[in-house]
Amino acid sequence: MIELKEEAVFNAKAVLVCPRFTPSADPIRQEETAALCRTMGLDVIAVLDAPLKVPKAATYIGSGKVEQLAALADETGCAIAVFDCDLSPTMQLNLEQATGLCIIDRQEVIIQIFADRARTREARIQVDLARLKYSLPRLSRKWTSLSQTRGGVRGGKGAGEKQLELDRRYVESRIRSLQRELDKVKRQRSVQRGSRMGGDIPKIALVGYTNSGKSSLLNALCGSDVLAQDKLFATLDPVTRRLGLPDSSVALLTDTVGFVRDLPHQLIDSFRSTLEEAALADVLLLICDATHPDVLLCFETAIGVLEELGCKDRKTIVVINKMDALTPEREGRLGILEARASQITPVPVQKISVLTGFGLKALRNCISQVIRSPLSESEQGPCLQSL
Ligand SMILES: Nc1nc2c(ncn2[C@@H]2O[C@H](COP(=O)(O)OP(=O)(O)OP(=O)(O)O)[C@@H](O)[C@H]2O)c(=O)[nH]1
Ligand SMILES: [Mg+2]
């Protein structure tokens, strides 16, 4: 019986390699990837900027940069290099052979974070599936002790290098069996959901970029104590609580997994059942973080994922959180966000601060109003009918 390995690499030093195709670097993306690395337990102590016209077939960044990477890692004592892009299995292998480093790409970082966070059976199966799908084309790679963490497999004989012994067919059959198990758990959850949500209680889902304050808002609105942390992907499993509304009616509020740009497709596939909570909701609360340096991109990423989930026609309230921490220079961008939000939904943007309680009363009123409002033109159009 194979078990997937869980532990992360803690405080290992890493070089962050940032390929870029535009003349200027993208500091926000770089910071986000560095934050993902920190969440995974890596300490980014050096950054290698790699301007490119097109990715090079063998190593993505080209031989000159590969040499620079090896030298930088040597100088700074790093054994790991994280690439802020997606690498093919061959590129990863070539880079590992050329530098002697453990080469990790952005997808792998995100999958590892999910693996560290997964607690429930469903989340674990989903992450295991994503890791196996990621490792399948990489089975021939050289597995070092560090690389045990990446989709690593622990059998009776030990870990790491035993990965090599896993034959593709075995992994494929494992993927199929996990998929069956996931379908079963998903069916059970939908039965539970059916009994829990029986009747006409309206369902609301909190959706949005990771770290925007979804769990904090659930706690503030429902008086619950769901884990809220200044970490990416603190929430992996949907959590549902009862929400009392000003008109004395009740709704069910569900917290969901956060989004991030370039979410690995294996994770989207694997977490589809969790994300379906959003697709099943009557109303979506799309939370944005007013203090995020690229709040518009976060918003567009969330809209993109919701579209992919078939939620375009859902009644949507755009909520801008963390207004307490808004700096004057970031205030201007909120106007652009509001204009963009008005193309998605006619419901006015709700500005709030979970921390201070600002705007929460107005948000509750808005939620009751939206629940009572008629559906958009039979859910045909992308937008909710004007209130
Ligand atoms: N300044 C400020 N910080 C806030 C506010 N609301 C939430 N936060 C902080 O933002 C961080 C993220 O909050 P969470 O509620 O965990 O965010 P989330 O959207 O559930 O994140 P994931 O589960 O990772 O997707 C925490 O450190 C919160 O304390 C707010 O109104 N103002
Ligand atoms: Mg959360």
Coordinates of C-alpha atoms and ligand atoms in Angstrom, one line a residue, residues 208-217 227-236 255-259 291 321-325 352-356, ligand 1:
G208 CA -12.3 35.0 -4.1
Y209 CA -8.5 35.2 -4.2
T210 CA -6.6 33.5 -1.4
N211 CA -6.0 35.6 1.7
S212 CA -8.7 38.1 0.9
G213 CA -10.6 37.5 4.2
K214 CA -13.3 35.0 3.3
S215 CA -13.0 32.9 6.4
S216 CA -12.7 36.0 8.6
L217 CA -15.9 37.3 7.0
L227 CA -9.3 29.1 10.8
A228 CA -8.3 32.5 9.3
Q229 CA -4.6 33.1 8.8
D230 CA -2.3 35.4 7.0
K231 CA -1.3 32.5 4.8
L232 CA -2.2 31.4 1.3
F233 CA -4.7 28.6 1.1
A234 CA -5.6 28.5 4.8
T235 CA -8.9 27.0 3.8
L236 CA -9.2 23.9 1.6
D255 CA -16.5 29.3 2.8
T256 CA -14.5 27.9 -0.1
V257 CA -10.9 27.4 -1.2
G258 CA -9.2 30.6 -2.4
F259 CA -8.0 31.2 -6.0
T291 CA -4.7 46.2 0.1
N321 CA -12.5 43.9 2.3
K322 CA -9.7 45.4 4.5
M323 CA -10.8 49.0 3.9
D324 CA -9.2 49.8 7.3
A325 CA -5.8 49.2 5.7
I352 CA -16.2 46.5 4.4
S353 CA -13.6 45.9 7.0
V354 CA -14.0 42.6 8.9
L355 CA -11.4 43.9 11.3
T356 CA -13.3 47.0 12.4
Ligands
LIG1 N1 -6.4 44.6 7.9 C1 -7.3 43.7 7.7 N2 -6.9 42.4 7.7 C2 -7.9 41.5 7.5 C3 -9.3 41.8 7.4 N3 -10.0 40.7 7.2 C4 -9.1 39.6 7.2 N4 -7.9 40.1 7.4 C5 -6.6 39.3 7.5 O1 -6.4 38.7 6.3 C6 -5.7 37.4 6.5 C7 -6.4 36.4 5.6 O2 -7.7 36.1 6.2 P1 -8.5 34.8 5.9 O3 -9.9 35.1 6.4 O4 -7.8 33.6 6.3 O5 -8.5 34.8 4.3 P2 -9.1 33.7 3.3 O6 -9.7 34.5 2.1 O7 -10.1 32.8 4.0 O8 -7.8 33.0 2.9 P3 -7.7 31.5 2.2 O9 -8.4 30.5 3.1 O10 -6.2 31.3 2.3 O11 -8.2 31.5 0.8 C8 -5.8 37.2 8.0 O12 -4.5 37.5 8.5 C9 -6.8 38.1 8.5 O13 -6.6 38.5 9.8 C10 -9.6 43.2 7.5 O14 -10.8 43.6 7.4 N5 -8.6 44.1 7.6

